[in-house]
Amino acid sequence: MPPPALTDDLIDEILLRFPPQEPELLVRTALVCKRWFRLISGPRFRRRFRELHRVAPMLGLFCTNYRTPSSRFVPTSSFPLPHAIRRDWRAVDARHGRVLLNTAASWDEFWFGCSGDTLVVWNPITGGQHWLSKLPAHMYPRPYPYCCSWTAAVLCAAAEGSCDHLDCHRGPFLVVFVCASLREVFASVYSSETGSWSGPAPAQLRRGHVDVAAPNVLVGNAIHFVSSNNSGRSNRILKHVLGTQEITLIRLPRKPYRHIALMTTADGGLGFAGVHESKLYLWSRVPDNKGYAGWEQRQAIVLETIGTPPASLNIIYCLYGIAAILRADQQDRECYIVNLKSCQIRKIPEDRATCLIVPYMSFYTPALGAASAGYGPMEGSSNA
C-alpha cells in the first residue's frame, strides 16, 4: 500500500519552518505543484509564517557609493528585488518593508539640502511609490556654507503597541525629518494620511550635526538619531518623541569611538555599538539605583579572532544580536558584515567607494509576485 498523502495542515507545518532569510527556498517549493503553490500563496500561510518567525529577516543592503551617486541593492542571499531601484535614487532609511529614498539631482543637494519633495517612500515588493510634499518654508536648508545637515526616518503610523509590524507595509506611514543648523535643530513629521508636514519642533543644539548616513533607531514611541560635533565624532543622541514632538539630548559615555551605530537591545531598549582597536563593543542604556538612565557595556567582540579585517574599522550599522556592518578607514572603504551569533565576518561584495548602507528587512514570498501574494499598491502611491 502506498503511504497516505500528506494533509494540507501537515504540509503547512513543514513549510512554515523554512528560514525566512532564504525566500528562494519557498520559490522552489511553490513550483513543485499547484497544490503547494496554492498553500504558499494563501493569506493564511503568509500570516502564520510571519507570526511564527516574528522578526523580519535582512534580505539585503541598499549601498550608495561616491563614484556613481545612486543606490544598488546587494542581496544577502540569492533574493532579487521584484522592482528595480532607479539609478538616480539614493536610499536614506528602511523600516517595516518600506524604503525612504532621496531623488536629489546632485550630491550637494543630497548632503546639504532637502526640501522634502525630493523624498519618496517606495515599496520594493509592490513597486508602489508615495512622493512627499515640500517642507515648511522656514525649514529649508540654507545654501552652502550656511547649510544645514539633515536626516530622516520612515516608520509605521500606528500607535505604539497597536501594530506588530509583521504586515503593515500597505498601511499609513510617517516620515520624521530632522534638520540641524548652527545653533538649533528642527524636526517635522510627514503623515501619509494627511499628505502634509507637521509644524516644526525646535530645540537648542549648539555646534551640532546630524548625518544622513548614520542609522536611526525606533525605541517605544521615540525615534533616535546620532549627532556629532564639528570634528565629526559621535558625541550625543537626538531623541524625538512622536506625538509630542519633544526633542531631547542623550549624552554618550566618554569612549574613544569616532562613530557609533544605534541599535535596539534584546529587551527592546536603546543601545549602541562602537569599534576601537579591533574590538566591537555593544552598549545598553539602563536605569541606575537613583532612577536615572546610564550606559552599560554588555559585550566586546575581538574581531581579530573571527577573521582578518583591516586594522582600522568604523561601525556603520548594528542589529543587536544578529549582525553588524563595519567599514574600513582606508581610502578604499571596504565594508564587512559581522554575524554576532556565529561570530563570523565576511566582506560585502560591493563597490569599494561605498558611503551609505541601508539594510532592508522584510518578509517576502518571491515566487508569487505582487498580485498572487495579495500585495496591492500602497495607499497614495502612483505608478510612476
Short mmCIF file of C-alpha atoms in Angstrom, two decimals:
data_model
loop_
_atom_site.label_atom_id
_atom_site.label_comp_id
_atom_site.label_asym_id
_atom_site.label_seq_id
_atom_site.Cartn_x
_atom_site.Cartn_y
_atom_site.Cartn_z
CA MET A 1 0.00 0.00 0.00
CA PRO A 2 1.32 3.47 -0.86
CA PRO A 3 1.84 5.83 2.08
CA PRO A 4 -1.09 8.16 2.78
CA ALA A 5 -0.89 11.61 1.21
CA LEU A 6 0.21 14.46 3.42
CA THR A 7 -2.62 16.73 4.52
CA ASP A 8 -2.55 20.46 3.83
CA ASP A 9 -2.14 21.19 7.54
CA LEU A 10 0.92 18.94 7.78
CA ILE A 11 2.48 20.49 4.66
CA ASP A 12 1.83 23.91 6.18
CA GLU A 13 3.64 22.94 9.37
CA ILE A 14 6.68 21.85 7.34
CA LEU A 15 6.80 24.91 5.06
CA LEU A 16 6.31 27.33 7.94
CA ARG A 17 9.68 26.28 9.31
CA PHE A 18 11.60 27.33 6.21
CA PRO A 19 14.14 30.05 7.11
CA PRO A 20 12.67 33.49 6.24
CA GLN A 21 16.13 34.85 5.31
CA GLU A 22 16.20 32.40 2.37
CA PRO A 23 12.96 33.21 0.48
CA GLU A 24 14.22 31.43 -2.63
CA LEU A 25 13.51 28.11 -0.86
CA LEU A 26 9.81 28.94 -0.90
CA VAL A 27 10.16 29.84 -4.58
CA ARG A 28 11.35 26.35 -5.46
CA THR A 29 8.76 24.75 -3.22
CA ALA A 30 5.90 26.70 -4.81
CA LEU A 31 6.96 25.42 -8.23
CA VAL A 32 6.67 21.75 -7.21
CA CYS A 33 2.93 21.51 -7.85
CA LYS A 34 -0.24 23.61 -7.98
CA ARG A 35 -1.31 22.38 -4.57
CA TRP A 36 1.83 23.67 -2.86
CA PHE A 37 1.65 26.90 -4.85
CA ARG A 38 -1.89 27.42 -3.60
CA LEU A 39 -0.87 26.80 0.01
CA ILE A 40 2.11 29.17 -0.05
CA SER A 41 0.23 31.92 -1.89
CA GLY A 42 -2.69 31.93 0.54
CA PRO A 43 -3.07 34.71 3.12
CA ARG A 44 -3.35 32.14 5.92
CA PHE A 45 0.15 30.79 5.23
CA ARG A 46 1.70 34.26 4.96
CA ARG A 47 0.11 35.35 8.23
CA ARG A 48 1.22 32.21 10.12
CA PHE A 49 4.72 32.41 8.60
CA ARG A 50 5.20 35.94 9.92
CA GLU A 51 3.67 35.19 13.30
CA LEU A 52 5.95 32.18 13.77
CA HIS A 53 9.22 33.92 12.88
CA ARG A 54 8.24 37.36 14.28
CA VAL A 55 11.47 39.19 13.39
CA ALA A 56 11.68 40.15 9.71
CA PRO A 57 14.91 38.89 8.09
CA MET A 58 17.52 41.09 6.45
CA LEU A 59 17.08 40.39 2.74
CA GLY A 60 19.81 42.72 1.50
CA LEU A 61 21.52 46.09 1.61
CA PHE A 62 21.00 49.31 -0.31
CA CYS A 63 24.55 50.51 -0.97
CA THR A 64 25.29 54.02 -2.23
CA ASN A 65 28.77 54.87 -3.47
CA TYR A 66 30.70 58.04 -4.26
CA ARG A 67 31.57 57.29 -7.88
CA THR A 68 28.01 56.72 -9.10
CA PRO A 69 25.69 58.59 -6.69
CA SER A 70 22.87 56.05 -6.69
CA SER A 71 21.83 53.09 -4.58
CA ARG A 72 22.24 49.49 -5.59
CA PHE A 73 20.57 46.53 -3.89
CA VAL A 74 23.03 43.89 -2.72
CA PRO A 75 21.14 40.76 -1.57
CA THR A 76 22.49 38.91 1.44
CA SER A 77 21.07 35.70 -0.06
CA SER A 78 20.02 34.86 -3.62
CA PHE A 79 16.95 37.10 -3.28
CA PRO A 80 16.42 39.71 -6.04
CA LEU A 81 14.03 42.64 -5.65
CA PRO A 82 10.85 42.30 -7.74
CA HIS A 83 11.07 46.00 -8.66
CA ALA A 84 14.43 47.53 -9.51
CA ILE A 85 15.52 50.79 -7.95
CA ARG A 86 16.15 53.72 -10.29
CA ARG A 87 19.75 54.74 -10.82
CA ASP A 88 19.33 58.31 -9.59
CA TRP A 89 17.62 57.32 -6.32
CA ARG A 90 19.51 57.02 -3.05
CA ALA A 91 18.25 55.07 -0.03
CA VAL A 92 18.09 57.05 3.22
CA ASP A 93 16.22 54.70 5.57
CA ALA A 94 14.18 51.49 5.57
CA ARG A 95 11.71 50.10 8.08
CA HIS A 96 8.61 47.89 8.14
CA GLY A 97 9.01 46.88 4.48
CA ARG A 98 9.30 50.45 3.17
CA VAL A 99 12.33 52.33 1.86
CA LEU A 100 12.79 56.11 2.12
CA LEU A 101 14.59 57.44 -0.96
CA ASN A 102 16.11 60.78 -1.91
CA THR A 103 15.84 61.84 -5.56
CA ALA A 104 18.10 64.91 -5.40
CA ALA A 105 19.80 65.69 -8.69
CA SER A 106 23.26 66.33 -7.23
CA TRP A 107 25.42 65.24 -4.31
CA ASP A 108 25.43 68.77 -2.85
CA GLU A 109 21.65 68.79 -2.78
CA PHE A 110 21.62 65.32 -1.22
CA TRP A 111 24.08 66.07 1.59
CA PHE A 112 23.34 69.74 2.29
CA GLY A 113 19.80 70.40 1.12
CA CYS A 114 16.45 68.62 1.19
CA SER A 115 13.19 70.44 0.58
CA GLY A 116 11.04 67.39 1.24
CA ASP A 117 9.65 66.97 -2.26
CA THR A 118 12.80 65.05 -3.23
CA LEU A 119 11.80 62.31 -0.77
CA VAL A 120 9.75 59.29 -1.85
CA VAL A 121 8.61 56.24 0.12
CA TRP A 122 8.95 53.12 -2.02
CA ASN A 123 7.77 49.54 -1.59
CA PRO A 124 10.30 47.20 -3.28
CA ILE A 125 7.80 44.33 -3.23
CA THR A 126 4.87 46.04 -4.96
CA GLY A 127 6.71 48.90 -6.67
CA GLY A 128 4.32 51.40 -5.06
CA GLN A 129 5.62 54.96 -4.61
CA HIS A 130 4.45 57.84 -2.44
CA TRP A 131 6.01 61.25 -3.10
CA LEU A 132 6.25 63.65 -0.18
CA SER A 133 5.27 67.31 -0.33
CA LYS A 134 7.56 70.24 0.39
CA LEU A 135 8.67 71.02 3.91
CA PRO A 136 7.56 74.24 5.65
CA ALA A 137 9.47 77.10 4.05
CA HIS A 138 11.46 78.09 7.13
CA MET A 139 12.88 74.54 7.40
CA TYR A 140 14.60 74.63 4.01
CA PRO A 141 18.35 74.11 4.48
CA ARG A 142 20.36 77.23 3.66
CA PRO A 143 22.86 77.23 0.78
CA TYR A 144 26.46 76.20 1.42
CA PRO A 145 28.44 77.20 3.51
CA TYR A 146 25.47 78.09 5.74
CA CYS A 147 23.92 74.71 5.04
CA CYS A 148 22.08 72.53 7.47
CA SER A 149 22.72 68.87 7.98
CA TRP A 150 19.67 66.63 7.79
CA THR A 151 18.44 63.09 8.20
CA ALA A 152 15.08 61.30 8.08
CA ALA A 153 13.31 58.10 9.10
CA VAL A 154 10.27 56.20 7.81
CA LEU A 155 8.02 54.21 10.15
CA CYS A 156 4.54 52.80 10.61
CA ALA A 157 1.89 55.36 11.61
CA ALA A 158 0.10 53.02 14.03
CA ALA A 159 0.12 53.99 17.68
CA GLU A 160 2.65 52.28 19.93
CA GLY A 161 1.53 48.78 20.85
CA SER A 162 -1.34 48.68 18.33
CA CYS A 163 0.64 47.07 15.47
CA ASP A 164 3.01 44.10 15.42
CA HIS A 165 4.62 45.43 12.18
CA LEU A 166 4.50 41.99 10.58
CA ASP A 167 2.35 43.08 7.63
CA CYS A 168 1.83 46.85 7.85
CA HIS A 169 3.73 47.95 4.75
CA ARG A 170 0.43 48.71 2.97
CA GLY A 171 -0.91 50.94 5.76
CA PRO A 172 -0.30 54.60 6.63
CA PHE A 173 3.21 55.71 7.49
CA LEU A 174 5.16 58.63 8.96
CA VAL A 175 8.41 60.28 7.89
CA VAL A 176 10.37 62.10 10.61
CA PHE A 177 12.66 64.78 9.16
CA VAL A 178 15.41 66.32 11.31
CA CYS A 179 17.45 69.35 10.23
CA ALA A 180 20.29 70.87 12.27
CA SER A 181 21.58 74.40 11.78
CA LEU A 182 24.45 76.10 13.60
CA ARG A 183 22.52 76.69 16.83
CA GLU A 184 19.22 74.82 16.57
CA VAL A 185 17.72 71.57 15.43
CA PHE A 186 14.26 71.29 13.89
CA ALA A 187 12.04 68.27 13.44
CA SER A 188 8.90 67.85 11.33
CA VAL A 189 6.70 64.80 10.74
CA TYR A 190 5.02 63.89 7.45
CA SER A 191 1.80 61.84 7.53
CA SER A 192 0.72 59.78 4.52
CA GLU A 193 -2.88 60.08 5.71
CA THR A 194 -2.97 63.89 5.58
CA GLY A 195 -0.27 64.34 2.91
CA SER A 196 1.28 67.21 4.87
CA TRP A 197 4.04 68.06 7.34
CA SER A 198 3.52 68.99 10.96
CA GLY A 199 4.72 72.28 12.38
CA PRO A 200 8.46 72.21 13.15
CA ALA A 201 9.60 71.38 16.67
CA PRO A 202 12.77 73.34 17.54
CA ALA A 203 15.39 72.60 20.17
CA GLN A 204 18.70 74.18 21.15
CA LEU A 205 21.74 72.30 19.84
CA ARG A 206 24.96 74.26 19.57
CA ARG A 207 27.62 73.03 17.18
CA GLY A 208 25.50 70.02 16.37
CA HIS A 209 25.37 67.94 13.23
CA VAL A 210 23.09 65.12 12.08
CA ASP A 211 24.35 62.71 9.47
CA VAL A 212 22.06 61.23 6.82
CA ALA A 213 24.45 58.26 6.62
CA ALA A 214 24.10 57.38 10.34
CA PRO A 215 21.32 54.86 11.08
CA ASN A 216 18.45 55.81 13.36
CA VAL A 217 16.57 53.52 15.73
CA LEU A 218 12.97 53.37 16.96
CA VAL A 219 12.52 52.59 20.67
CA GLY A 220 8.98 52.71 22.01
CA ASN A 221 7.34 55.91 20.76
CA ALA A 222 10.61 57.76 20.14
CA ILE A 223 12.97 57.84 17.18
CA HIS A 224 16.67 58.35 17.93
CA PHE A 225 19.33 59.95 15.70
CA VAL A 226 23.11 60.24 16.08
CA SER A 227 24.51 63.75 16.47
CA SER A 228 28.18 64.61 16.01
CA ASN A 229 30.38 67.60 16.82
CA ASN A 230 32.34 69.78 14.40
CA SER A 231 35.14 67.22 14.17
CA GLY A 232 32.72 64.54 13.04
CA ARG A 233 32.89 62.47 16.23
CA SER A 234 29.61 60.99 17.50
CA ASN A 235 29.02 62.50 20.93
CA ARG A 236 25.26 62.52 21.63
CA ILE A 237 21.87 61.19 20.58
CA LEU A 238 18.83 63.20 19.49
CA LYS A 239 15.60 61.75 20.85
CA HIS A 240 12.38 62.78 19.09
CA VAL A 241 9.17 61.69 20.82
CA LEU A 242 6.33 61.00 18.39
CA GLY A 243 3.09 62.73 19.18
CA THR A 244 4.50 65.44 21.45
CA GLN A 245 7.44 66.15 19.06
CA GLU A 246 9.64 66.78 22.09
CA ILE A 247 13.37 66.78 21.28
CA THR A 248 15.90 65.91 23.97
CA LEU A 249 19.61 65.09 24.05
CA ILE A 250 21.15 61.89 25.41
CA ARG A 251 24.83 62.01 26.23
CA LEU A 252 27.13 59.15 25.27
CA PRO A 253 29.82 57.74 27.55
CA ARG A 254 33.30 59.19 27.03
CA LYS A 255 34.82 56.42 24.95
CA PRO A 256 37.35 56.53 22.07
CA TYR A 257 34.78 55.70 19.36
CA ARG A 258 34.84 58.05 16.41
CA HIS A 259 31.49 56.78 15.14
CA ILE A 260 28.72 54.77 16.76
CA ALA A 261 25.71 52.88 15.43
CA LEU A 262 22.42 52.98 17.31
CA MET A 263 20.54 49.73 17.88
CA THR A 264 17.74 48.19 19.89
CA THR A 265 18.71 45.78 22.64
CA ALA A 266 17.34 42.28 23.18
CA ASP A 267 14.70 43.66 25.57
CA GLY A 268 13.67 46.43 23.16
CA GLY A 269 15.66 49.20 24.81
CA LEU A 270 18.17 51.68 23.42
CA GLY A 271 21.75 50.64 22.72
CA PHE A 272 24.72 51.46 20.55
CA ALA A 273 27.83 49.82 19.12
CA GLY A 274 31.34 51.18 18.62
CA VAL A 275 34.70 49.91 17.40
CA HIS A 276 38.10 50.55 18.99
CA GLU A 277 41.40 48.74 18.46
CA SER A 278 39.87 45.82 16.53
CA LYS A 279 37.15 45.27 19.13
CA LEU A 280 33.40 45.66 18.63
CA TYR A 281 31.71 46.96 21.79
CA LEU A 282 27.95 46.68 22.45
CA TRP A 283 26.32 49.02 24.98
CA SER A 284 22.84 49.24 26.53
CA ARG A 285 21.05 52.10 28.27
CA VAL A 286 19.90 51.00 31.73
CA PRO A 287 18.48 52.82 34.79
CA ASP A 288 20.69 53.19 37.82
CA ASN A 289 19.78 52.92 41.51
CA LYS A 290 18.63 56.55 41.63
CA GLY A 291 16.20 56.18 38.72
CA TYR A 292 18.44 57.87 36.15
CA ALA A 293 19.43 56.14 32.92
CA GLY A 294 23.06 55.33 32.25
CA TRP A 295 25.14 53.20 29.90
CA GLU A 296 26.43 49.69 30.49
CA GLN A 297 28.81 47.69 28.29
CA ARG A 298 27.22 44.33 27.51
CA GLN A 299 29.63 42.66 25.11
CA ALA A 300 33.06 43.02 23.50
CA ILE A 301 33.94 41.03 20.37
CA VAL A 302 37.59 40.73 19.34
CA LEU A 303 37.43 40.99 15.55
CA GLU A 304 40.90 39.55 15.00
CA THR A 305 39.76 36.22 16.43
CA ILE A 306 36.94 35.80 13.89
CA GLY A 307 38.63 36.98 10.68
CA THR A 308 41.26 39.22 9.14
CA PRO A 309 39.62 42.63 8.67
CA PRO A 310 41.67 45.84 8.22
CA ALA A 311 43.33 47.22 11.32
CA SER A 312 41.13 50.34 11.43
CA LEU A 313 37.35 49.97 11.23
CA ASN A 314 34.28 52.11 11.91
CA ILE A 315 30.79 50.90 12.77
CA ILE A 316 28.03 52.00 10.38
CA TYR A 317 25.14 49.70 11.35
CA CYS A 318 24.29 47.21 14.08
CA LEU A 319 21.33 44.90 14.51
CA TYR A 320 21.66 43.76 18.11
CA GLY A 321 22.27 40.03 18.45
CA ILE A 322 22.22 39.45 14.68
CA ALA A 323 24.73 41.45 12.64
CA ALA A 324 26.98 44.50 12.49
CA ILE A 325 28.26 46.27 9.39
CA LEU A 326 31.76 47.76 9.56
CA ARG A 327 33.69 49.96 7.14
CA ALA A 328 37.44 50.31 6.79
CA ASP A 329 39.01 53.72 7.40
CA GLN A 330 41.27 53.34 4.39
CA GLN A 331 40.58 55.13 1.16
CA ASP A 332 39.04 52.05 -0.47
CA ARG A 333 36.24 51.99 2.18
CA GLU A 334 35.73 48.23 2.14
CA CYS A 335 32.71 47.01 4.12
CA TYR A 336 32.25 43.87 6.22
CA ILE A 337 29.34 42.07 7.88
CA VAL A 338 29.92 40.53 11.32
CA ASN A 339 27.45 37.81 12.32
CA LEU A 340 27.01 38.37 16.06
CA LYS A 341 25.52 34.91 16.60
CA SER A 342 28.12 32.80 14.80
CA CYS A 343 30.94 35.38 15.24
CA GLN A 344 31.84 35.14 11.56
CA ILE A 345 32.96 38.03 9.37
CA ARG A 346 32.73 38.42 5.60
CA LYS A 347 33.27 41.15 3.06
CA ILE A 348 30.32 42.83 1.34
CA PRO A 349 30.61 42.23 -2.42
CA GLU A 350 30.11 45.83 -3.50
CA ASP A 351 31.93 48.81 -4.94
CA ARG A 352 34.87 49.98 -2.82
CA ALA A 353 33.63 53.57 -2.56
CA THR A 354 30.50 52.82 -0.53
CA CYS A 355 29.46 55.80 1.59
CA LEU A 356 25.95 54.87 2.75
CA ILE A 357 24.41 51.49 3.58
CA VAL A 358 20.74 50.91 4.42
CA PRO A 359 19.73 47.34 5.38
CA TYR A 360 16.38 46.13 4.07
CA MET A 361 14.38 43.86 6.36
CA SER A 362 11.08 42.31 5.33
CA PHE A 363 9.17 39.08 4.94
CA TYR A 364 8.68 38.03 1.34
CA THR A 365 7.49 35.08 -0.74
CA PRO A 366 9.10 35.96 -4.09
CA ALA A 367 7.75 33.15 -6.26
CA LEU A 368 4.24 34.57 -6.24
CA GLY A 369 4.59 38.16 -7.37
CA ALA A 370 2.67 41.13 -6.07
CA ALA A 371 -0.73 40.08 -7.45
CA SER A 372 -0.80 36.45 -6.31
CA ALA A 373 0.73 37.30 -2.93
CA GLY A 374 -2.14 39.68 -2.23
CA TYR A 375 0.04 42.79 -2.15
CA GLY A 376 -1.50 45.84 -3.75
CA PRO A 377 -0.03 49.30 -4.25
CA MET A 378 0.45 51.42 -1.17
CA GLU A 379 -2.22 53.95 -0.31
CA GLY A 380 -1.46 57.22 -2.01
CA SER A 381 1.04 55.59 -4.34
CA SER A 382 1.43 56.15 -8.04
CA ASN A 383 2.63 54.07 -10.95
CA ALA A 384 5.41 56.49 -11.83
#
